[in-house]
CSV table of C-alpha atoms in Angstrom, one decimal:
chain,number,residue,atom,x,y,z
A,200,UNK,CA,106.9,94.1,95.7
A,201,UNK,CA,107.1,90.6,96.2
A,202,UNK,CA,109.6,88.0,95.3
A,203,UNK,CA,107.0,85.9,93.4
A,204,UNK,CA,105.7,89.0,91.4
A,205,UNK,CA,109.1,90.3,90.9
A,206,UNK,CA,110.1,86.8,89.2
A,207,UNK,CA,107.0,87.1,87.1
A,208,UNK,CA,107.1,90.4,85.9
A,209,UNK,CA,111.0,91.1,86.2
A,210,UNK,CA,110.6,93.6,83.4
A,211,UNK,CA,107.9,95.4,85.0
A,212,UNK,CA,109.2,96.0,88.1
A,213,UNK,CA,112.6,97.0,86.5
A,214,UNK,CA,111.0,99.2,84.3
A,215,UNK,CA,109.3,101.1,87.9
A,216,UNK,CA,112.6,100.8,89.9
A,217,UNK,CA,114.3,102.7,86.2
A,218,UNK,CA,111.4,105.2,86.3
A,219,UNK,CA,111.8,106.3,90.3
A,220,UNK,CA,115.7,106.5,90.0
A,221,UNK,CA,115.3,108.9,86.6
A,222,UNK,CA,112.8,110.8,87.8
A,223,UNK,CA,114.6,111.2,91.0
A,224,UNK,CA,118.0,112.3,89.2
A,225,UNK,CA,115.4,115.0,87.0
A,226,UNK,CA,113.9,116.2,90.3
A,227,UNK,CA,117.4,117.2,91.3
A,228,UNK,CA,118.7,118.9,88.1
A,229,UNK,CA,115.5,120.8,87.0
A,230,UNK,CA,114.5,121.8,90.5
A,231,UNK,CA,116.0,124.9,90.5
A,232,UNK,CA,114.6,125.7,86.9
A,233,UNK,CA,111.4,124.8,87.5
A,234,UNK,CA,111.7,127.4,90.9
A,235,UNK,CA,112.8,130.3,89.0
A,236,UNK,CA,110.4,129.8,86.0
A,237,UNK,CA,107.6,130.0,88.3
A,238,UNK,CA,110.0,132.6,90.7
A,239,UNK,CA,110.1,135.3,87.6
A,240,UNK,CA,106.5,135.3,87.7
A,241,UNK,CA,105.0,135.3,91.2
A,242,UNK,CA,108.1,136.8,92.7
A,243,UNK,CA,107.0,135.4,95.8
A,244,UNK,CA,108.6,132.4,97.3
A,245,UNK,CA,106.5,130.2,99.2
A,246,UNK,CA,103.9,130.8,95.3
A,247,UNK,CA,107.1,130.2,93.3
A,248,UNK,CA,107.6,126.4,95.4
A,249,UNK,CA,103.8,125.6,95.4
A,250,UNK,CA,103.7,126.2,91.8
A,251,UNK,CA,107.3,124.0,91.2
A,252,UNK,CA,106.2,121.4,93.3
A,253,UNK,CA,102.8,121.2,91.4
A,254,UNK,CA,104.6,121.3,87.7
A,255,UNK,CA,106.7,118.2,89.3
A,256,UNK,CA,103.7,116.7,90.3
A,257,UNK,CA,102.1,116.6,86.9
A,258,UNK,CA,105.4,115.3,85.7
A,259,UNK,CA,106.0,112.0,88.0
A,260,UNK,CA,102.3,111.3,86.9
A,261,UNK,CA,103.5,111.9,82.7
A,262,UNK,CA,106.7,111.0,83.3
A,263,UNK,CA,106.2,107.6,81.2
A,264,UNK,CA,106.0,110.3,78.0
A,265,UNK,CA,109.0,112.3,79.9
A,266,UNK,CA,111.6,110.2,80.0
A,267,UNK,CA,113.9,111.9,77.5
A,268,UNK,CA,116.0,114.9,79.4
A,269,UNK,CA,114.9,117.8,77.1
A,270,UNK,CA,111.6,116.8,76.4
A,271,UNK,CA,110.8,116.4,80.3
A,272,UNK,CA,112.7,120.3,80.9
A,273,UNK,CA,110.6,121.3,77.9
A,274,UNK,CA,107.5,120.2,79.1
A,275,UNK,CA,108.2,121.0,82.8
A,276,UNK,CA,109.2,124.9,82.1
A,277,UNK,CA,106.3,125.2,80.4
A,278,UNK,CA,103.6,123.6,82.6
A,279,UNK,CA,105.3,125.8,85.1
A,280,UNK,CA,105.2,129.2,83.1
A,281,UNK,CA,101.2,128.5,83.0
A,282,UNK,CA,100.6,127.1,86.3
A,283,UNK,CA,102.3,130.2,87.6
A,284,UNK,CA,100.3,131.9,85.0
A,285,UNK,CA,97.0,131.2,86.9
A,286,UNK,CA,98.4,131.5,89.9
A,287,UNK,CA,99.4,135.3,89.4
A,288,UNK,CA,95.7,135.6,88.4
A,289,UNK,CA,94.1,133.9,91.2
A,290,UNK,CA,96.2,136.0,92.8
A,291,UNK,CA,94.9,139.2,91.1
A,292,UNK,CA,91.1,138.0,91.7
A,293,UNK,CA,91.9,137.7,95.0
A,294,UNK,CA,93.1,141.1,94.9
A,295,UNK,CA,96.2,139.8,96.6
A,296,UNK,CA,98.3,141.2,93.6
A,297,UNK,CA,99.7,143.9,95.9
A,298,UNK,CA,100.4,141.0,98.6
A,299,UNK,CA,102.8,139.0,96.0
A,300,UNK,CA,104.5,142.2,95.2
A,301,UNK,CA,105.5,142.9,98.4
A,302,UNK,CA,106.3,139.6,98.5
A,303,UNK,CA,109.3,140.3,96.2
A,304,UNK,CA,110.4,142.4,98.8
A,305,UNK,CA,110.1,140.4,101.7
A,306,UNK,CA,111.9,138.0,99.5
A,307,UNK,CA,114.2,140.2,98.9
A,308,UNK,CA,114.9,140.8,102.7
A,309,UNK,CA,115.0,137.3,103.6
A,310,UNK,CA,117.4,136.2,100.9
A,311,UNK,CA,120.7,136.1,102.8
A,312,UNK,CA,122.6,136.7,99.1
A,313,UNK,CA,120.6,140.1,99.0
A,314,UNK,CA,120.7,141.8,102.3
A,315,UNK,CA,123.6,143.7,100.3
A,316,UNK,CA,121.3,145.5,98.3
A,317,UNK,CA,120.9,149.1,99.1
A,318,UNK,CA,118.0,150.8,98.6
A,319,UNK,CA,118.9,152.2,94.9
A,320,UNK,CA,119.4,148.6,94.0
A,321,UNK,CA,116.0,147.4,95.4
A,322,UNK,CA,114.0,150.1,93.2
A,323,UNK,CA,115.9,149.3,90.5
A,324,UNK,CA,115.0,145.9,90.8
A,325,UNK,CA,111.0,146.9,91.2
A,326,UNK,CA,111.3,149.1,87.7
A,327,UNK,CA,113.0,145.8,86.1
A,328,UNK,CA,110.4,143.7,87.3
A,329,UNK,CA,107.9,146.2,86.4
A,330,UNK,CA,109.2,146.6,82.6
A,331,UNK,CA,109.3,142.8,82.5
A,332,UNK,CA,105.5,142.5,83.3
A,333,UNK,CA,104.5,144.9,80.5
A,334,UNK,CA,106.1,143.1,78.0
A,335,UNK,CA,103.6,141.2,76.0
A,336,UNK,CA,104.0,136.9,77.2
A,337,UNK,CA,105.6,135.9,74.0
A,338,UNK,CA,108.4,138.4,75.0
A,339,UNK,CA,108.3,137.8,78.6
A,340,UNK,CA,109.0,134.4,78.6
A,341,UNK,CA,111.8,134.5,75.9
A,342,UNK,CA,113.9,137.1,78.3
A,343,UNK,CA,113.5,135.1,81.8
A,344,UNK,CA,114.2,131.8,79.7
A,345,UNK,CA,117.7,133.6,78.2
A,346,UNK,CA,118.4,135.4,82.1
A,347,UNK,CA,117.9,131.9,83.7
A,348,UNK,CA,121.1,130.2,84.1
A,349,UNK,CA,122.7,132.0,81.0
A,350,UNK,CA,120.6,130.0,78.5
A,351,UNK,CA,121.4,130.3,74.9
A,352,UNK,CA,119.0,130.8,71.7
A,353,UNK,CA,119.0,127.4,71.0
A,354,UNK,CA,118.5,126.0,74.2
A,355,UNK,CA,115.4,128.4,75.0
A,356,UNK,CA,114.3,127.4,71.4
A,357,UNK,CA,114.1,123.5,72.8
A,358,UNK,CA,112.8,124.8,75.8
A,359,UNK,CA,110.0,126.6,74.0
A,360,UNK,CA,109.6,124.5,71.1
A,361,UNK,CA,110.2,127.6,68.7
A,362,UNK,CA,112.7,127.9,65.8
A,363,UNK,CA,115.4,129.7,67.4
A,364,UNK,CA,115.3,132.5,64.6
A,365,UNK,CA,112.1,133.3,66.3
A,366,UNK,CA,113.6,132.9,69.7
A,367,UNK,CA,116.3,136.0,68.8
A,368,UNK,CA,113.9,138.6,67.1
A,369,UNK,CA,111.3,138.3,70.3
A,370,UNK,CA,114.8,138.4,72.7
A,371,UNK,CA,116.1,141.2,70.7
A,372,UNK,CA,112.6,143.0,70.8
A,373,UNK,CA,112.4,142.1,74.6
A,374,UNK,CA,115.6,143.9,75.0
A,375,UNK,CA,114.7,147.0,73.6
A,376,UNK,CA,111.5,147.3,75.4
A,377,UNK,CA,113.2,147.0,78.8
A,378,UNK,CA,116.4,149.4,78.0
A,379,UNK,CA,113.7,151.8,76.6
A,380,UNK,CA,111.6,151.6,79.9
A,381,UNK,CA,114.5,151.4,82.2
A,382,UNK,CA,115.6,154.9,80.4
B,232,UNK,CA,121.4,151.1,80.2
B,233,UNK,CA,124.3,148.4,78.3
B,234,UNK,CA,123.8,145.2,77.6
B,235,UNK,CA,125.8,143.8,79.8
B,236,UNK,CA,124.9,145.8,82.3
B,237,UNK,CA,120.9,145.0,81.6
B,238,UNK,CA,122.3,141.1,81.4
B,239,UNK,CA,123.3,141.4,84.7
B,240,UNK,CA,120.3,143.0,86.3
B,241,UNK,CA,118.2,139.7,84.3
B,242,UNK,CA,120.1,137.5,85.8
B,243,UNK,CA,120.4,139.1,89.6
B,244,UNK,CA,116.5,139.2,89.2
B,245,UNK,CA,115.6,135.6,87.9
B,246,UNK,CA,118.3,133.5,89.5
B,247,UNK,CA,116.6,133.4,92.5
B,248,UNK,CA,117.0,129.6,94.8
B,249,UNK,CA,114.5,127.8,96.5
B,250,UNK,CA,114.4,127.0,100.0
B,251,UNK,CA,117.0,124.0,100.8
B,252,UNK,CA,114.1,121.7,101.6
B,253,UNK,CA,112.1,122.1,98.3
B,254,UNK,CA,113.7,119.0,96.9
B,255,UNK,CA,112.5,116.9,99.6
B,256,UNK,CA,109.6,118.5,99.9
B,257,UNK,CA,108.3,117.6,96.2
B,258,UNK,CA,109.3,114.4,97.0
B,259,UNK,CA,107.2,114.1,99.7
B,260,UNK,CA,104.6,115.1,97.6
B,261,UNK,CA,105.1,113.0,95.0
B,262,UNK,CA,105.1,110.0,97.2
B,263,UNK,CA,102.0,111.2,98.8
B,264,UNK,CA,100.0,111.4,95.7
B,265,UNK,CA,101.3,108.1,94.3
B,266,UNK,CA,100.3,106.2,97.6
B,267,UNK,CA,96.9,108.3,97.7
B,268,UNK,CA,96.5,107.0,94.1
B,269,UNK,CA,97.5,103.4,94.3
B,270,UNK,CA,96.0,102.9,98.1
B,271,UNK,CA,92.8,105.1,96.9
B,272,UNK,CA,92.7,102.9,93.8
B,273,UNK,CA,93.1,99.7,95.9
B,274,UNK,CA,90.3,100.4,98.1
B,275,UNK,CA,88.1,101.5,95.3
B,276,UNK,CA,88.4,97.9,93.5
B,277,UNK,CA,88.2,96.2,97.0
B,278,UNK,CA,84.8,98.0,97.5
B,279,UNK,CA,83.3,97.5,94.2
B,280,UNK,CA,84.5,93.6,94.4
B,281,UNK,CA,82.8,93.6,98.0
B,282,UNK,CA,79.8,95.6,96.9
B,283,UNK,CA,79.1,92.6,93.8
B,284,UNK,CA,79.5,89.9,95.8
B,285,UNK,CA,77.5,91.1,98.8
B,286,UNK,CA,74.4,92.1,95.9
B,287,UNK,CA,75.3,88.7,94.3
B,288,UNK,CA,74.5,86.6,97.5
B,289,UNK,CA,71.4,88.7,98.2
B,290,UNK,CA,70.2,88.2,94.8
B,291,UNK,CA,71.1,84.0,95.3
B,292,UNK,CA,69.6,84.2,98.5
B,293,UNK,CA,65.8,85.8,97.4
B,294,UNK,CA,65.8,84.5,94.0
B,295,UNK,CA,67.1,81.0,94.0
B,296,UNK,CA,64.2,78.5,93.1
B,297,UNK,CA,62.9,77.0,96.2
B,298,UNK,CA,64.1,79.8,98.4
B,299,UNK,CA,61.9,79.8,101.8
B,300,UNK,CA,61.0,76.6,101.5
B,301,UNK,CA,63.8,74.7,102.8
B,302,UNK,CA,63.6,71.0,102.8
B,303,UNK,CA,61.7,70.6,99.6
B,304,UNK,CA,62.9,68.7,96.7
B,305,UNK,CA,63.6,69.5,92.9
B,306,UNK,CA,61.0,70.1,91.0
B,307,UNK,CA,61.0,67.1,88.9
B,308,UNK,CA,60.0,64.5,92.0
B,309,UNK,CA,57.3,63.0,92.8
B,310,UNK,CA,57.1,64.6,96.0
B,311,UNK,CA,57.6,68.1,94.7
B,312,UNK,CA,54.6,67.5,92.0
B,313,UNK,CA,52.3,66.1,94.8
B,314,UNK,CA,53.0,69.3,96.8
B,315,UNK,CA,52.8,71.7,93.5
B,316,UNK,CA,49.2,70.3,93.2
B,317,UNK,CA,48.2,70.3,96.9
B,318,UNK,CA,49.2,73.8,96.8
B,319,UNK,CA,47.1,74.7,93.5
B,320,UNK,CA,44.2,72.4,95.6
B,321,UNK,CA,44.4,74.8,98.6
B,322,UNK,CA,44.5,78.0,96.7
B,323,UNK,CA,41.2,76.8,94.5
B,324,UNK,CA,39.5,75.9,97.3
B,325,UNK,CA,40.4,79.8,98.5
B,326,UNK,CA,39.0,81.1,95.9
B,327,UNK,CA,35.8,79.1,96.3
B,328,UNK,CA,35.1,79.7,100.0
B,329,UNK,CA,36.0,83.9,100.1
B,330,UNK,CA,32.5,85.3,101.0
B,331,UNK,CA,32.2,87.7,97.7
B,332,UNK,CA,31.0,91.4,98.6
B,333,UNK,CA,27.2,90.7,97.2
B,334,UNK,CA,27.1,87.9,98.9
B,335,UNK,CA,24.2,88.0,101.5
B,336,UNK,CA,21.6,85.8,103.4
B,337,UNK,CA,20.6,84.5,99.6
B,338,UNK,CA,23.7,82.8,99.6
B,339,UNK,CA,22.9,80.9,102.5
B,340,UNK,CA,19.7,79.1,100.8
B,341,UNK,CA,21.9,77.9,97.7
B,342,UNK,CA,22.3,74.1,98.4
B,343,UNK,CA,26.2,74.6,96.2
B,344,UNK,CA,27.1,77.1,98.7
B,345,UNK,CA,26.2,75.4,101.8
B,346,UNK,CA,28.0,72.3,100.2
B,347,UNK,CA,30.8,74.5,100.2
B,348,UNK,CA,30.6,75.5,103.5
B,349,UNK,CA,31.3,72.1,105.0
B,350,UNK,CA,33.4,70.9,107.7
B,351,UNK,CA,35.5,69.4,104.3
B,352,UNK,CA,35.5,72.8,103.1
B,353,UNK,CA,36.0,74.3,106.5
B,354,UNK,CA,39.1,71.6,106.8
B,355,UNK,CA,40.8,72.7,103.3
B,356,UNK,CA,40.4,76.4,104.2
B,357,UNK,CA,42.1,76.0,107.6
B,358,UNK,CA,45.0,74.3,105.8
B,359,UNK,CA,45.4,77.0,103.4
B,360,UNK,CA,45.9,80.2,105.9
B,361,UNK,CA,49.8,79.9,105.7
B,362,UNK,CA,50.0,80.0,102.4
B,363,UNK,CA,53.8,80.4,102.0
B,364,UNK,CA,54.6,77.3,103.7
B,365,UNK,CA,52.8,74.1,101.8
B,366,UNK,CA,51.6,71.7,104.1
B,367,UNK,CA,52.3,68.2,103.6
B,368,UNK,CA,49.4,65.7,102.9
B,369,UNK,CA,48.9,63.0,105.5
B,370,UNK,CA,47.5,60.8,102.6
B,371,UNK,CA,50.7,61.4,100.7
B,372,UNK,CA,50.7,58.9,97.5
B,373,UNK,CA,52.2,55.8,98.3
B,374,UNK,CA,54.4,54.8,95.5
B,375,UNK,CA,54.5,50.7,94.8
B,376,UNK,CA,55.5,48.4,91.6
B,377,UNK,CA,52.7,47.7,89.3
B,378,UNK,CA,52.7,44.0,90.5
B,379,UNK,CA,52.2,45.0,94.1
B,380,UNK,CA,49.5,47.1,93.3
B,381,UNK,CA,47.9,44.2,91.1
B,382,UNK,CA,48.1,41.9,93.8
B,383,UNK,CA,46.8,44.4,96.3
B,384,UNK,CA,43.8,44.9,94.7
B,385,UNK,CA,42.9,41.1,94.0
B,386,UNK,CA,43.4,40.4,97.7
B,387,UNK,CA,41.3,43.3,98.5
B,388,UNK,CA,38.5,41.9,96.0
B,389,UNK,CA,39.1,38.4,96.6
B,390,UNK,CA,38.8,39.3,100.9
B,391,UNK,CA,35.7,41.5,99.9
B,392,UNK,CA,33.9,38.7,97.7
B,393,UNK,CA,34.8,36.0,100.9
B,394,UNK,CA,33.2,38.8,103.1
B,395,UNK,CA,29.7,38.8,101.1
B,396,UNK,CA,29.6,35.5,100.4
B,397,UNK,CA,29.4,34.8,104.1
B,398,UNK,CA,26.5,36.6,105.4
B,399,UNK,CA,23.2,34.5,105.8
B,400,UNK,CA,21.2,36.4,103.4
B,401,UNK,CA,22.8,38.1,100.3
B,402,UNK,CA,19.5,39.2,99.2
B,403,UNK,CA,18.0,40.6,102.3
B,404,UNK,CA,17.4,44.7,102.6
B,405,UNK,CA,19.2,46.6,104.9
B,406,UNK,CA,22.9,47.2,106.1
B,407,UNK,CA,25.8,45.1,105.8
B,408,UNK,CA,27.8,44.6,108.6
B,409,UNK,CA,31.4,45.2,107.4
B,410,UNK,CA,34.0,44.5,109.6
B,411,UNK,CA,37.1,47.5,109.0
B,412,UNK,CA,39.5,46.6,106.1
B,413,UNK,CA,43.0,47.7,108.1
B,414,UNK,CA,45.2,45.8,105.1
B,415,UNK,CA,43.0,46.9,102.1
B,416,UNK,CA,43.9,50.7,102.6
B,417,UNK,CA,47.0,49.5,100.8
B,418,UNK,CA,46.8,51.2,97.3
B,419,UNK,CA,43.3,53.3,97.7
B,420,UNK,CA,43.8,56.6,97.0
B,421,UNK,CA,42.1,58.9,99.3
B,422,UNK,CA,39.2,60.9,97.6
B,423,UNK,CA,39.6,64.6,97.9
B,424,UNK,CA,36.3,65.9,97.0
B,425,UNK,CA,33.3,68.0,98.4
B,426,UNK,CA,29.8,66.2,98.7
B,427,UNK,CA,26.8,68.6,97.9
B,428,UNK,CA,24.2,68.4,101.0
B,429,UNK,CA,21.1,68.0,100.3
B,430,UNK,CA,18.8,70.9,101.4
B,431,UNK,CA,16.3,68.5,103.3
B,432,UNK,CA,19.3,67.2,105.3
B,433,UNK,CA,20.2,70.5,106.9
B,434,UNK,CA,16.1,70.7,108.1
């Protein structure tokens, strides 16, 4: 901007250079949040970074109303649960469903960290992620949230905006579901 | 299945990592829509503020009293009101001298209408076939002080009475020879009028 605005409006232009920098420095912690949120949904990678970089779209724009740490992870996890939401249906419209699940196994492949998965581990992982999506989404999101980066109850309560006596009865209910299936 | 062991599988599932140019790819998007937003806001408001003042200056241009008629004056003038009235002259006498549809070879027998048809008439409707451009009168009124105009007029009659008194017979029938008044045109106002023709004249 220019010098002469800059001495006019010095608290303007402060207040844009303060928004940039924060937003830069939330970018780079919630990143990888924002990626698995929409990763534990779509389980495809190149959906999983659309729908991220979409979610932090939406945020720069709101990010006046963001500026507080756990209200902007709030917000962003779940704008990112429901974009990836309609995502996974476009996908199913599209009839593309079986495309993103084999897209968890290209994934799969192409992640260096998992080439050491054997075979028994890969359809073990495909009957996790299969008891996962028939949980019911109250369920569903409470168990990524608590898998993701070892949250706690209380954080995935601020996360979710839920009393965290809710947050353990739909965790502990998650867990059942999934030890029953995976039996 | 244990719990830790169920734990474990979660988190191998879910803690999955992006690709190492995610960050600086959502920053390139970010910048893009910000600078698609400001430059597409930007060049909205430039093109609304060009579209008003382009419609403004055609609305000055077609709509601002005395448009087309460049040279004339304010309406309160002098000038201006002689033209205003030549112009209201000209379209009456349009009106007059259109041949109406029932018009026919009756029309021709009316004394009124061949009056009408006169080389004055002829004249006026001549002048009146570019109507959107008012033609200025030749006679234009000749604006002098009231004592100039007094003193005018008794030369004129004073010149006029000399003029009379010095023919040989006053009394005595027949024309006057008159010599041309060049100086007493000062102050006569020309009449603009049509003279009805008697029907014996045109036989």
């Amino acid at each position: 901007m220019h010098d002469s605005a800059r001495l006019l409006v010095p608290g303007l232009v402060t207040l844009d250079e303060d928004l940039e920098r924060e937003f830069g420095e939330r970018l780079v912690e919630s990143s990888r949040l924002a990626y698995r949120v929409a990763w534990s949904v779509l389980r495809h990678q190149q959906d999983a970074e659309d729908v991220a970089q979409d979610a932090f779209s939406k945020a720069y724009r709101h990010f006046s109303r963001l500026r507080d740490r756990e209200r902007f992870r709030a917000w962003l996890v779940r704008t990112t649960w429901r974009t990836a939401l309609d995502k996974q249906r476009a996908n199913r419209r599209r009839g593309s469903h079986e495309v993103a699940v084999d897209g968890w196994s290209l994934s799969l492949a192409a992640d260096t960290s998992r080439h050491d998965l054997g075979p028994a581990a890969r359809e073990a992982a495909h009957a996790l992620w299969s008891a996962i999506d028939a949980l019911p989404e109250k369920l569903r999101v409470v168990i990524v949230l608590a898998s993701i980066e070892g949250h706690d109850v209380r954080e995935v309560s601020r996360l979710l905006g839920i009393p965290e006596g809710t947050v353990k009865s739909r965790l502990f209910l998650a867990r059942g579901k999934l030890k029953e299936a995976l039996s | 299945m244990t719990e830790q062991e169920l734990d474990q599988a979660l988190s191998t599932l879910v803690n999955a990592d992006h690709s190492p140019e995610f960050v600086a790819r959502v920053r390139l998007g970010v910048d893009r829509t910000v600078g698609a937003a400001r430059g597409g806001g930007w060049g909205t408001g430039r093109l609304a503020a060009a579209a008003v003042a382009a419609a403004v200056v055609i609305g000055a241009v077609v709509w601002w009293p005395g448009a087309g008629t460049p040279g004339l004056p304010a309406d309160g003038s002098a000038v201006a009101r002689h033209v205003a009235a030549t112009r209201d002259v000209t379209t009456a006498a349009v009106v007059d001298s259109a041949p109406s549809p029932v018009a026919g070879a009756a029309d021709r027998s009316d004394p009124v209408v061949v009056a009408r048809r006169s080389p004055a008439a002829r004249l006026t409707r001549s002048t009146t076939r570019d109507r959107t451009t008012p033609r200025r009168d030749p006679f234009g009124e000749i604006v002098i002080s009231p004592d100039d105009a007094a003193l005018a007029e008794r030369l004129a009659s004073d010149w006029t009475s000399d003029l009379l008194s010095s023919t040989p017979d006053s009394n005595a029938r027949g024309p006057i020879a008159v010599p041309s008044l060049d100086v007493a045109m000062v102050g006569i106002r020309q009449i603009d009028r049509i003279e009805p023709v008697q029907i014996g004249e045109l036989q």
